[in-house]
PDB file of C-alpha atoms in Angstrom:
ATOM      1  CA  UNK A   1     -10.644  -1.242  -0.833  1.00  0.00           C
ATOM      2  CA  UNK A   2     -12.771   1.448  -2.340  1.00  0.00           C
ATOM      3  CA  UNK A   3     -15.924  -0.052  -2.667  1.00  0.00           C
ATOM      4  CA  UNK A   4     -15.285  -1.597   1.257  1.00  0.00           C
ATOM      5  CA  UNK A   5     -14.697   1.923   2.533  1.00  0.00           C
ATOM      6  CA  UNK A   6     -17.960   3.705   0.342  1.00  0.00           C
ATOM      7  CA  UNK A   7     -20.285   0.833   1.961  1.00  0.00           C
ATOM      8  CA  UNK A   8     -19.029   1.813   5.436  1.00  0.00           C
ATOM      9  CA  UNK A   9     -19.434   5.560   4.856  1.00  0.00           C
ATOM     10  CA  UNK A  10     -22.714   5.366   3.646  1.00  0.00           C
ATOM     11  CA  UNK A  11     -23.879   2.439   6.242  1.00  0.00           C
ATOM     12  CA  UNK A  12     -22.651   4.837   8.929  1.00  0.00           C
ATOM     13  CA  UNK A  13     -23.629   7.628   7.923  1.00  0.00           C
ATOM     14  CA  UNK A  14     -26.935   9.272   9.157  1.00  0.00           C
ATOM     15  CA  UNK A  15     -27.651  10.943   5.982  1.00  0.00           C
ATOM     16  CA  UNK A  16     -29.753  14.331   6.330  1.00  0.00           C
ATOM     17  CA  UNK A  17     -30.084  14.854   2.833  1.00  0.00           C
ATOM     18  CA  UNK A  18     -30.627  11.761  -0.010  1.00  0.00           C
ATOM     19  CA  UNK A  19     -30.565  13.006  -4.002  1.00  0.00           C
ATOM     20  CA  UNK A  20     -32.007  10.306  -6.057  1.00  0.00           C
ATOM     21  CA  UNK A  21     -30.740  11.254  -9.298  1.00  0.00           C
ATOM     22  CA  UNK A  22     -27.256  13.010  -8.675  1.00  0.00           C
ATOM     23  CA  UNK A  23     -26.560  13.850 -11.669  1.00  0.00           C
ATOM     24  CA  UNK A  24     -25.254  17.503 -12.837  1.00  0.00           C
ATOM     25  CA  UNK A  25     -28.404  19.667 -11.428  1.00  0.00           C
ATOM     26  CA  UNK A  26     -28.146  16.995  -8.837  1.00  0.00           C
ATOM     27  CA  UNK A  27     -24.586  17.263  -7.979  1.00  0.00           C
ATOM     28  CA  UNK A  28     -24.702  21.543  -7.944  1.00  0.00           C
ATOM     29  CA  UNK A  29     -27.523  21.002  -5.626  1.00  0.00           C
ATOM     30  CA  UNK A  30     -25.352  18.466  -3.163  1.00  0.00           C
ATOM     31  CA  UNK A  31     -22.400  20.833  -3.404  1.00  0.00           C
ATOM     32  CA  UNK A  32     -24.976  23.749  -2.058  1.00  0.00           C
ATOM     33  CA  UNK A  33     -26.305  21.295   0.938  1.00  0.00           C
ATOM     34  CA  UNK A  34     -22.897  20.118   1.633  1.00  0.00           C
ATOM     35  CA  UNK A  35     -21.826  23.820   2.600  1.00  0.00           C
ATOM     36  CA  UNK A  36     -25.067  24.212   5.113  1.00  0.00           C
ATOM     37  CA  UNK A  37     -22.776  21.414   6.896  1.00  0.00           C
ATOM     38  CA  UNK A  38     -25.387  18.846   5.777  1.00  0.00           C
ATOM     39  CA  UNK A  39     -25.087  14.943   4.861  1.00  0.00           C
ATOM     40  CA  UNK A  40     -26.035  14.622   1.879  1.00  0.00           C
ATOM     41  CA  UNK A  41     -26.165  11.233   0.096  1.00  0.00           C
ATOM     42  CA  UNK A  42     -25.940  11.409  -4.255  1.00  0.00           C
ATOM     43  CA  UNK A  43     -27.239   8.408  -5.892  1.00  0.00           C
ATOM     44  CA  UNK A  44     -26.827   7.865  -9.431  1.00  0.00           C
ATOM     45  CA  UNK A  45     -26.648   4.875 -11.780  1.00  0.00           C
ATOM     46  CA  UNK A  46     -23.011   5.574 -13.039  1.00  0.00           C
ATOM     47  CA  UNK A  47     -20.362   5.576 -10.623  1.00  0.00           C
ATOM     48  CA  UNK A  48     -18.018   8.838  -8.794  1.00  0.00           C
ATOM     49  CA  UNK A  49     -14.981   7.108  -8.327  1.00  0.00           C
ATOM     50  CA  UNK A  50     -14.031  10.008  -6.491  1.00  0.00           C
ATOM     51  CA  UNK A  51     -16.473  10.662  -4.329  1.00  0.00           C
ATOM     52  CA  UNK A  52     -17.404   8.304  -1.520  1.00  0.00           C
ATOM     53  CA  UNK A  53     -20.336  10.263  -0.623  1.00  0.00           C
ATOM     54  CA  UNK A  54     -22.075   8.975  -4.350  1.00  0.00           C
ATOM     55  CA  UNK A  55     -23.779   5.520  -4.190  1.00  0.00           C
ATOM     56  CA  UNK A  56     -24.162   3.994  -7.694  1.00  0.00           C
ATOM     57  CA  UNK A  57     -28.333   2.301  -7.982  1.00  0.00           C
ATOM     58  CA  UNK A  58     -30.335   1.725 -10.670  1.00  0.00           C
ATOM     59  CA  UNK A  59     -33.572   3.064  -9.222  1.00  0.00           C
ATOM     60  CA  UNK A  60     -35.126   1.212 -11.823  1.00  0.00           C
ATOM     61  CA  UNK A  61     -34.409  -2.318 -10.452  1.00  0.00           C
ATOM     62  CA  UNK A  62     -36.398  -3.192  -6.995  1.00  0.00           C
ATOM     63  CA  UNK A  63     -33.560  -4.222  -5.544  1.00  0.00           C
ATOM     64  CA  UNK A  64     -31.985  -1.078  -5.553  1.00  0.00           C
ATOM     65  CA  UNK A  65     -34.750   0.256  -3.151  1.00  0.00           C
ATOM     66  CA  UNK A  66     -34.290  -2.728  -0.678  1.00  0.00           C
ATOM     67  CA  UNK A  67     -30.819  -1.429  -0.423  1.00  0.00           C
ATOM     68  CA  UNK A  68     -31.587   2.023   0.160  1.00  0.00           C
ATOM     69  CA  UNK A  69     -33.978   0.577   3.263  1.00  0.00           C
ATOM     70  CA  UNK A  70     -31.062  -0.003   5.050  1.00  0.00           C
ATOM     71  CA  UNK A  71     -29.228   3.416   4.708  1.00  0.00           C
ATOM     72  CA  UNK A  72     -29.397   5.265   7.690  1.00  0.00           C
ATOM     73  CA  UNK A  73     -31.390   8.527   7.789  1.00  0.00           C
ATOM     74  CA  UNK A  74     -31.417  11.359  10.272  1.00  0.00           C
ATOM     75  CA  UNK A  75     -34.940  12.143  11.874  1.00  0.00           C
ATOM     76  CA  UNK A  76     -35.483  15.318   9.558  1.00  0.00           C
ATOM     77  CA  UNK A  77     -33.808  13.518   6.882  1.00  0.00           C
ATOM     78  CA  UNK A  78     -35.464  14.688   3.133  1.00  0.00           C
ATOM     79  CA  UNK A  79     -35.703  12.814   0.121  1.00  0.00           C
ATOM     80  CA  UNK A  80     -34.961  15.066  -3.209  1.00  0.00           C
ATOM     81  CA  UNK A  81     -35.536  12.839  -6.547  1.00  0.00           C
ATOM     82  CA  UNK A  82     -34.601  14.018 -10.202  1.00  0.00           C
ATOM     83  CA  UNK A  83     -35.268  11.850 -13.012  1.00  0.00           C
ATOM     84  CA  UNK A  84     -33.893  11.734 -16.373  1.00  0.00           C
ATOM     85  CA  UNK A  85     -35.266   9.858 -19.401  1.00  0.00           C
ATOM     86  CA  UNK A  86     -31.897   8.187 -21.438  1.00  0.00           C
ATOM     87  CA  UNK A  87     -34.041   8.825 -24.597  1.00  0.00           C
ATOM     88  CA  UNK A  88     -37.359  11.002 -25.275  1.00  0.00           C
ATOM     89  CA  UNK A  89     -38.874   8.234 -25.559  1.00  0.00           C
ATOM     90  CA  UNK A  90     -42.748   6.789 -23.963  1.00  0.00           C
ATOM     91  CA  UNK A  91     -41.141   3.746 -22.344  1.00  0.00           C
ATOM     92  CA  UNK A  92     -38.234   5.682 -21.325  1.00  0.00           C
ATOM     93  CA  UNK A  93     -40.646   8.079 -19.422  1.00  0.00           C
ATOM     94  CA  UNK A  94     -42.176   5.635 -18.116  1.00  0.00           C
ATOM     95  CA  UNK A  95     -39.773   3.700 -16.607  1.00  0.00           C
ATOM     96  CA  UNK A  96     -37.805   6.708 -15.156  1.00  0.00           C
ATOM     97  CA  UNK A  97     -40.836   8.918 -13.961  1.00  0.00           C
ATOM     98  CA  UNK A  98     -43.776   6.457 -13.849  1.00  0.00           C
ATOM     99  CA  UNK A  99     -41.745   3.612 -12.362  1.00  0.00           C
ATOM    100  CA  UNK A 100     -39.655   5.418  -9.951  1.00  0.00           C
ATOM    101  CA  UNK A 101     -42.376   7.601  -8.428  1.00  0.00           C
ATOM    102  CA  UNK A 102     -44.341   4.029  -7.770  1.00  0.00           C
ATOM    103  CA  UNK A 103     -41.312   2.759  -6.179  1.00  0.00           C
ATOM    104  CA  UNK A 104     -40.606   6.005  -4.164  1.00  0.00           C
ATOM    105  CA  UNK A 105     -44.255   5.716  -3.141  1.00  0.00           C
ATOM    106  CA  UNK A 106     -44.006   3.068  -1.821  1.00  0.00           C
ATOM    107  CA  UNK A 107     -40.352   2.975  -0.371  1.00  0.00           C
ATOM    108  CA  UNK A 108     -41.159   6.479   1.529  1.00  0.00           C
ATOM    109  CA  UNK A 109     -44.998   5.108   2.466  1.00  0.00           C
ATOM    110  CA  UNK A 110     -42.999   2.167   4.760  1.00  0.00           C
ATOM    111  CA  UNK A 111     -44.154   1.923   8.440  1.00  0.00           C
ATOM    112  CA  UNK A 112     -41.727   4.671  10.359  1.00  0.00           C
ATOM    113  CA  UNK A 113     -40.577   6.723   7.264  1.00  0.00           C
ATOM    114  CA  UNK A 114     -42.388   9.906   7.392  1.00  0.00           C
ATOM    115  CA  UNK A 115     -39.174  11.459   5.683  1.00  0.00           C
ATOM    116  CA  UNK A 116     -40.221  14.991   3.036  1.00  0.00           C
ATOM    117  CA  UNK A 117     -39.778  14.120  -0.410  1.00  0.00           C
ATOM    118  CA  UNK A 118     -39.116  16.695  -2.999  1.00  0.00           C
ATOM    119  CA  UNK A 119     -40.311  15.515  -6.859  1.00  0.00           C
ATOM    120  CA  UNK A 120     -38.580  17.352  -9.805  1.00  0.00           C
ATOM    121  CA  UNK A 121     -41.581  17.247 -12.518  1.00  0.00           C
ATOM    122  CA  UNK A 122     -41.773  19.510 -15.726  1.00  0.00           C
ATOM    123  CA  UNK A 123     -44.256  22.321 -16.895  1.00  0.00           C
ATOM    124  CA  UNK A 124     -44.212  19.571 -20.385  1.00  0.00           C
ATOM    125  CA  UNK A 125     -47.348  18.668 -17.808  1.00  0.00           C
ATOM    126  CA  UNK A 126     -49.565  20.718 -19.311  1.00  0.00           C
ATOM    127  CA  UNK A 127     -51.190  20.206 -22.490  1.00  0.00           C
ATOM    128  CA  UNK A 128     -49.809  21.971 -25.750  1.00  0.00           C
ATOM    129  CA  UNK A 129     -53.260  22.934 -26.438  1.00  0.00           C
ATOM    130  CA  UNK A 130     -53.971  24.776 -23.054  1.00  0.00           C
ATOM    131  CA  UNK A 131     -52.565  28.645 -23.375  1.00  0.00           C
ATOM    132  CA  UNK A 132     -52.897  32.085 -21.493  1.00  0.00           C
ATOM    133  CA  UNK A 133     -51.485  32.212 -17.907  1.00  0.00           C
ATOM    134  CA  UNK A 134     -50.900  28.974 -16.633  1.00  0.00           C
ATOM    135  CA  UNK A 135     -50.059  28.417 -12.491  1.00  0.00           C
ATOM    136  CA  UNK A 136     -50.809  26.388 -10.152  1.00  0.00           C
ATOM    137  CA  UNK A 137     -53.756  26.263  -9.878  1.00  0.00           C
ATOM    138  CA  UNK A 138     -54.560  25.569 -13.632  1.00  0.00           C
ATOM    139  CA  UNK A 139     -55.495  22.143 -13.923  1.00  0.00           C
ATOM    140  CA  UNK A 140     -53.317  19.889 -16.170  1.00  0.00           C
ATOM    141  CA  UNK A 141     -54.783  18.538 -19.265  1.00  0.00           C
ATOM    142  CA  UNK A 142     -52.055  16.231 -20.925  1.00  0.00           C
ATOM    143  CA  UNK A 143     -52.592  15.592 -24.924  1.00  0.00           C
ATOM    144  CA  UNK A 144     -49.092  13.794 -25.028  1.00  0.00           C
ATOM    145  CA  UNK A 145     -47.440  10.741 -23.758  1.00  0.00           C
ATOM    146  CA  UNK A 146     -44.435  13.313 -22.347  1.00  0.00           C
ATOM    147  CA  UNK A 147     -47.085  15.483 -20.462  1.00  0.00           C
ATOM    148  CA  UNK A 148     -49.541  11.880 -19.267  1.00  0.00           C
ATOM    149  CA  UNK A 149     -46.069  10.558 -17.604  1.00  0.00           C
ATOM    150  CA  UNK A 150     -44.999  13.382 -16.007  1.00  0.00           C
ATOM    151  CA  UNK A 151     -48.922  13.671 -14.384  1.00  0.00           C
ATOM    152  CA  UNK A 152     -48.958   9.599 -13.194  1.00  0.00           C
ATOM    153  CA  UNK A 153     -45.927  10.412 -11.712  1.00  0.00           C
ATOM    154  CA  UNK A 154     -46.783  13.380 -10.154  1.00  0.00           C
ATOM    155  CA  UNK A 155     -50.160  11.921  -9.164  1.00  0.00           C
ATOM    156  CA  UNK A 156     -47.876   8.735  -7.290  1.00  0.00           C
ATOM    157  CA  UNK A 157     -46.456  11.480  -5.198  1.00  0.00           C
ATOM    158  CA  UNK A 158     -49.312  13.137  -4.029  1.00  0.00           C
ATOM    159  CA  UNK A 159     -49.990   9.195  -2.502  1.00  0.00           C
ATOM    160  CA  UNK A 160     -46.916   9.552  -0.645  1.00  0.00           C
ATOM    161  CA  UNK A 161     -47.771   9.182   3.438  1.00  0.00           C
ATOM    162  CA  UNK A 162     -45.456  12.264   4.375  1.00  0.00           C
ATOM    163  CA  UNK A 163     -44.523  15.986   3.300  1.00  0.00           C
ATOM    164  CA  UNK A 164     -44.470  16.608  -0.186  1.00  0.00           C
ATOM    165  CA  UNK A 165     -43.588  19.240  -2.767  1.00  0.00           C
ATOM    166  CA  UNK A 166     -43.538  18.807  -6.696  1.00  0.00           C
ATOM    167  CA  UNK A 167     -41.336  21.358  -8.546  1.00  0.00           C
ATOM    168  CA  UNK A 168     -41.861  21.948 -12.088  1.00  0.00           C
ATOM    169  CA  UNK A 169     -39.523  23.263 -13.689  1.00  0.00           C
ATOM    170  CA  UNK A 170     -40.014  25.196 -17.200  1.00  0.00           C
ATOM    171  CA  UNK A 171     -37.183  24.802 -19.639  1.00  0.00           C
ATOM    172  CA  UNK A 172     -33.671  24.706 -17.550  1.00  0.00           C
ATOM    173  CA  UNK A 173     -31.080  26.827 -19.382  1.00  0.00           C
ATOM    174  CA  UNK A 174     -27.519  28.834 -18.811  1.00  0.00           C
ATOM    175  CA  UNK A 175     -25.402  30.838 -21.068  1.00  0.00           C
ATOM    176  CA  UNK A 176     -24.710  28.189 -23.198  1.00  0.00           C
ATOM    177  CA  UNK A 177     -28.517  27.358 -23.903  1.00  0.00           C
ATOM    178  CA  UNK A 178     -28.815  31.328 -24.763  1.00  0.00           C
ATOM    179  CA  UNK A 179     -25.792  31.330 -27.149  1.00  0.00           C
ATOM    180  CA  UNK A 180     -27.089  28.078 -29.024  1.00  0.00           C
ATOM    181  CA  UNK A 181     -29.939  30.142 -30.517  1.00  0.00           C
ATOM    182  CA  UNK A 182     -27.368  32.171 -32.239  1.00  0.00           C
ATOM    183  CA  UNK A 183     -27.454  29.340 -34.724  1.00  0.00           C
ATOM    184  CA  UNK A 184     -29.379  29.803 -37.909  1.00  0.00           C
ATOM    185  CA  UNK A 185     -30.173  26.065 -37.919  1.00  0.00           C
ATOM    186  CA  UNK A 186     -31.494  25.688 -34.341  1.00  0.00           C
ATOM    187  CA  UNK A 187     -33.257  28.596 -34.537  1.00  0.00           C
ATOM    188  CA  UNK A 188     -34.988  27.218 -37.658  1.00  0.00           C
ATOM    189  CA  UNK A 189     -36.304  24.566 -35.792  1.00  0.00           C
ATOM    190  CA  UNK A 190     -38.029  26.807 -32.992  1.00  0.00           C
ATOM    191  CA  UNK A 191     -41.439  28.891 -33.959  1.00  0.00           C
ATOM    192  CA  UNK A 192     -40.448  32.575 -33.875  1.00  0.00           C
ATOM    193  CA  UNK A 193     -43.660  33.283 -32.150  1.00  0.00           C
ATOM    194  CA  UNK A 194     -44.085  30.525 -29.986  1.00  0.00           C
ATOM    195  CA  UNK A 195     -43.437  31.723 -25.930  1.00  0.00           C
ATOM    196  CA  UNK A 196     -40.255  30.552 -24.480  1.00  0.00           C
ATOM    197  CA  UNK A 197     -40.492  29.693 -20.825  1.00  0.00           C
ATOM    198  CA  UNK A 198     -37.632  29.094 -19.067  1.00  0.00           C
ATOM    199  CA  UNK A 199     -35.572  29.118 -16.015  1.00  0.00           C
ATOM    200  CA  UNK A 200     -31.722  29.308 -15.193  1.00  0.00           C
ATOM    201  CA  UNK A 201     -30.125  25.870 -13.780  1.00  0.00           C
ATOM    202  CA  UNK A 202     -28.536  28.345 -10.959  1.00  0.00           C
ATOM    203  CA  UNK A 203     -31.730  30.018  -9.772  1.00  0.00           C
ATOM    204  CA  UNK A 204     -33.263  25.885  -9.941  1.00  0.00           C
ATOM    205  CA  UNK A 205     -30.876  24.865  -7.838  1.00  0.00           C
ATOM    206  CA  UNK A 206     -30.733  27.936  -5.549  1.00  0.00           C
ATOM    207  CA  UNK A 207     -35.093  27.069  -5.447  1.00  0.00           C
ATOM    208  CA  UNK A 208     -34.319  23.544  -4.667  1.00  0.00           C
ATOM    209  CA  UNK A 209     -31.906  24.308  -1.976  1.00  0.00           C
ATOM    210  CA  UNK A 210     -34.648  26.500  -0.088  1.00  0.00           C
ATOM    211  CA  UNK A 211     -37.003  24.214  -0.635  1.00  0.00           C
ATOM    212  CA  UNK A 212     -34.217  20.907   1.006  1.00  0.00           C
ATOM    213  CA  UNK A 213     -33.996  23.182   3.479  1.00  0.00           C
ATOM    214  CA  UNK A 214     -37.340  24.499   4.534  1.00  0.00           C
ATOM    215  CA  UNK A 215     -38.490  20.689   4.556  1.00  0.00           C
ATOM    216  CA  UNK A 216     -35.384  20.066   6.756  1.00  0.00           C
ATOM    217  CA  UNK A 217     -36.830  22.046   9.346  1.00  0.00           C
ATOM    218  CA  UNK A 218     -39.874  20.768   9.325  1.00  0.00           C
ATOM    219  CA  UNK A 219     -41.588  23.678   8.325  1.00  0.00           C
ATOM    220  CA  UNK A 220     -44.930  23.603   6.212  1.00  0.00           C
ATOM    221  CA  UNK A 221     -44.168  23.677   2.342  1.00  0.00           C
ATOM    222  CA  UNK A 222     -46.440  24.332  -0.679  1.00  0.00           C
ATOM    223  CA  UNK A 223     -47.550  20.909  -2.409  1.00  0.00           C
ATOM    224  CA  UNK A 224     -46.739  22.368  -5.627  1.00  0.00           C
ATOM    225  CA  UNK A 225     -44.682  24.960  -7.241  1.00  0.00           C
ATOM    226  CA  UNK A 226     -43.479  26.179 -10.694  1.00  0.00           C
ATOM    227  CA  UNK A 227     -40.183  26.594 -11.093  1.00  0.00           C
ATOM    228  CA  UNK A 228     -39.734  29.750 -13.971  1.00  0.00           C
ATOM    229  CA  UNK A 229     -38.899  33.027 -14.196  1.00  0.00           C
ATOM    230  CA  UNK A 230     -40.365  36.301 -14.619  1.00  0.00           C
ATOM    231  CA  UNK A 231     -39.628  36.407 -18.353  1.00  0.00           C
ATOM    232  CA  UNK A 232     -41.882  34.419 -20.669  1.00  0.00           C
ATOM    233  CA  UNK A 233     -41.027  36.232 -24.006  1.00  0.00           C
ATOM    234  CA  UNK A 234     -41.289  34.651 -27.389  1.00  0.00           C
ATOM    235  CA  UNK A 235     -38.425  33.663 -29.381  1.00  0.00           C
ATOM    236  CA  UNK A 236     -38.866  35.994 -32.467  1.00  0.00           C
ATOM    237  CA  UNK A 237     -37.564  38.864 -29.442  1.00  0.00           C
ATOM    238  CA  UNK A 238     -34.795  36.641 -27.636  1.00  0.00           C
ATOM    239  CA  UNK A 239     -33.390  36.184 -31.405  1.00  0.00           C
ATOM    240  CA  UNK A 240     -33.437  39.988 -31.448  1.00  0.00           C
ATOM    241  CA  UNK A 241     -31.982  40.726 -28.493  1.00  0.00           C
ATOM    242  CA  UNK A 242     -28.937  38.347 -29.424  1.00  0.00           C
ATOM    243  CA  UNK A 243     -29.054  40.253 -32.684  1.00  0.00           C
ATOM    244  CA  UNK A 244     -28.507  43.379 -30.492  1.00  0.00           C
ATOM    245  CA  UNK A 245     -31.407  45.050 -30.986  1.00  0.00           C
ATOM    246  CA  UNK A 246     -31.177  47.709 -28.179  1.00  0.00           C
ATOM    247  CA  UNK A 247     -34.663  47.295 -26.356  1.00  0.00           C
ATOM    248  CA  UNK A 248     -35.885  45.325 -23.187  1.00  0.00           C
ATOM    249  CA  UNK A 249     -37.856  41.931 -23.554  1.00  0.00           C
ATOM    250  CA  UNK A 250     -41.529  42.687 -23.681  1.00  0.00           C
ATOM    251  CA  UNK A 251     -43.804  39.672 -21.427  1.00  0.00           C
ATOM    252  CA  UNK A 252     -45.710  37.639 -23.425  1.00  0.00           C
ATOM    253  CA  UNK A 253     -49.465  38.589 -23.296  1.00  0.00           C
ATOM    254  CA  UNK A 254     -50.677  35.255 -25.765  1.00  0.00           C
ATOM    255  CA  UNK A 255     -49.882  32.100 -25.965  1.00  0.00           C
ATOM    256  CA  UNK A 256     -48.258  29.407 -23.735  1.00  0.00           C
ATOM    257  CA  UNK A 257     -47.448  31.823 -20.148  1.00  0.00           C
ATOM    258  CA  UNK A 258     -46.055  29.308 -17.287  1.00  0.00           C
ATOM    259  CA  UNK A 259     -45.864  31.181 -14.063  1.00  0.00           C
ATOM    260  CA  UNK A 260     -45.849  30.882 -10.394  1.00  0.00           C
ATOM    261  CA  UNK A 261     -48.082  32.360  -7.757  1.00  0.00           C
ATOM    262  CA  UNK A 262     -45.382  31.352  -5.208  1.00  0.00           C
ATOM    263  CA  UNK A 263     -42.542  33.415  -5.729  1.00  0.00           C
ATOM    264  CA  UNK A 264     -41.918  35.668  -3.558  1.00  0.00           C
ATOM    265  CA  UNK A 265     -41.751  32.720  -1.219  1.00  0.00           C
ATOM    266  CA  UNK A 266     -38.553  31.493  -2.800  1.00  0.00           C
ATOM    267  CA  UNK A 267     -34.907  33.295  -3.048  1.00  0.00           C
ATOM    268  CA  UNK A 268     -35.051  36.361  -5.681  1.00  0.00           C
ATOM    269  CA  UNK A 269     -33.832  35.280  -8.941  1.00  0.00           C
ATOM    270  CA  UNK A 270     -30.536  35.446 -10.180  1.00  0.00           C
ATOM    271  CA  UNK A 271     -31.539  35.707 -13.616  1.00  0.00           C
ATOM    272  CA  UNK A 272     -35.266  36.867 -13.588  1.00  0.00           C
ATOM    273  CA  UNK A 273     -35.053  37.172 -17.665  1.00  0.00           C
ATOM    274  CA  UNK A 274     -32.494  35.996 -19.789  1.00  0.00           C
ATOM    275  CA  UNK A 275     -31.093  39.765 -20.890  1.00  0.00           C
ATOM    276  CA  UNK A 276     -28.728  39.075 -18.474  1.00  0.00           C
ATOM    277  CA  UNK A 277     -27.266  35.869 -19.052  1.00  0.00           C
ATOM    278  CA  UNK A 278     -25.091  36.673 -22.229  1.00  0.00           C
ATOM    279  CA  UNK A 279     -23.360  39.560 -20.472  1.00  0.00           C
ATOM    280  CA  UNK A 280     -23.071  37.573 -17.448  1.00  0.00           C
ATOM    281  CA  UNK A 281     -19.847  35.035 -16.795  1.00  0.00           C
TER     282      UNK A 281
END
């Protein structure tokens, strides 16, 4: 009876909104859409019993995309897509961002579909080897598998016969990322001078939002953006400040700086450092 009354919601449904890759950024990102009075359709490879508005696919298996050819889809109708590797591993990068970007290429590319797609990439683009300020308009130089998938993939979108926009994000974090380096044995792992680059999962989703929504009204979005905030710092003064040393992060001037020359077109951050986030509920 379930499964009967999920296939005629979404076969009925002229879905305005269609999240390949609902999973928890996903899902805070639906919730957000959902309360613009939006239809918005989660897919995801493990099922939401509870949800009828969640469609389980492998977007790995080509059969997956011939059913999402015959889901309905408004006329402004935009396609958001975040991947997740099950292991950091080359063949599990390039199944999930190699593979599925060919497929979406192709799948959004069909005769009538001229449908926006958004592409969640990563600032792991870049090489490790390429330093100072590094925007947009840097051009990527990959010197690791991680970095060379994320750029095919990236490169299949650009193909794409419609609107695009690919985000990357630097590293996603929240208070419980920031409390984790409290931990002699993480932070042991991390180079106390290496530049931290990050960005906090609300302000991502609050940037993908704007950007499902500017695409939903057709207006005219950047091709690409970087997704991080105003407070590349490296970790030797994070650890200090959760130490409680009583002075403000200091921006990074050498090193590894991600940055965007596009933010003031997005909503003001939330968390434009992470001084905030510990004090913060």
């Amino acid at each position: 009876m379930y499964r009967s009354s999920v296939r005629v919601i979404v076969l009925s449904n002229p879905w305005d909104i269609v999240i390949l890759g609902c999973g928890q950024l996903g899902g805070n990102l639906k919730t957000e859409l959902e309360a613009e009075k939006l239809q918005v359709l989660g897919v995801r490879r493990t099922p939401m019993l509870d949800d009828p508005t969640c469609l389980r696919l492998d977007l790995d298996a080509p059969y997956s995309w011939d059913r999402l050819c015959r889901i309905p889809l408004s006329q402004q109708a935009v396609i958001v897509t975040i991947m997740t590797p099950d292991t950091r591993t080359e063949l599990a990068y390039r199944e999930r961002y190699v593979g599925v970007s060919a497929k979406l290429r192709h799948w959004a590319s069909l005769r009538g579909r001229k449908h926006p797609v958004i592409w969640v990439s990563s600032t792991a683009v870049f090489g490790q080897h390429q330093t100072g300020i590094l925007d947009e308009s840097v051009p990527v130089s990959p010197d690791h598998w991680r970095g060379q998938m994320l750029w095919e993939a990236e490169q299949n979108i650009a193909q794409i016969k419609a609107p695009t926009t690919v985000i990357r994000f630097a590293g996603l974090y929240d208070a419980k990322s920031v409390m984790r380096l409290r931990d002699p044995l993480f932070r042991a792992q991390l180079d106390p001078e290496a530049v931290s680059n990050r960005m906090h999962r609300q302000d991502a989703v609050s940037w993908l939002r704007e950007l499902a929504l500017c695409h939903y009204r057709g207006e005219q979005m950047p091709a690409l953006i970087h997704g991080v905030d105003q407070g590349s710092a490296t970790y030797q003064q994070i650890f200090d400040l959760l130490d409680g040393a009583n002075m403000p992060l200091r921006p990074a001037t050498e090193g590894r700086i991600l940055a965007t020359q596009l933010g003031d077109r997005m909503p003001r951050l939330r968390y434009p450092t992470c001084e905030a986030v510990p004090s913060r509920p």
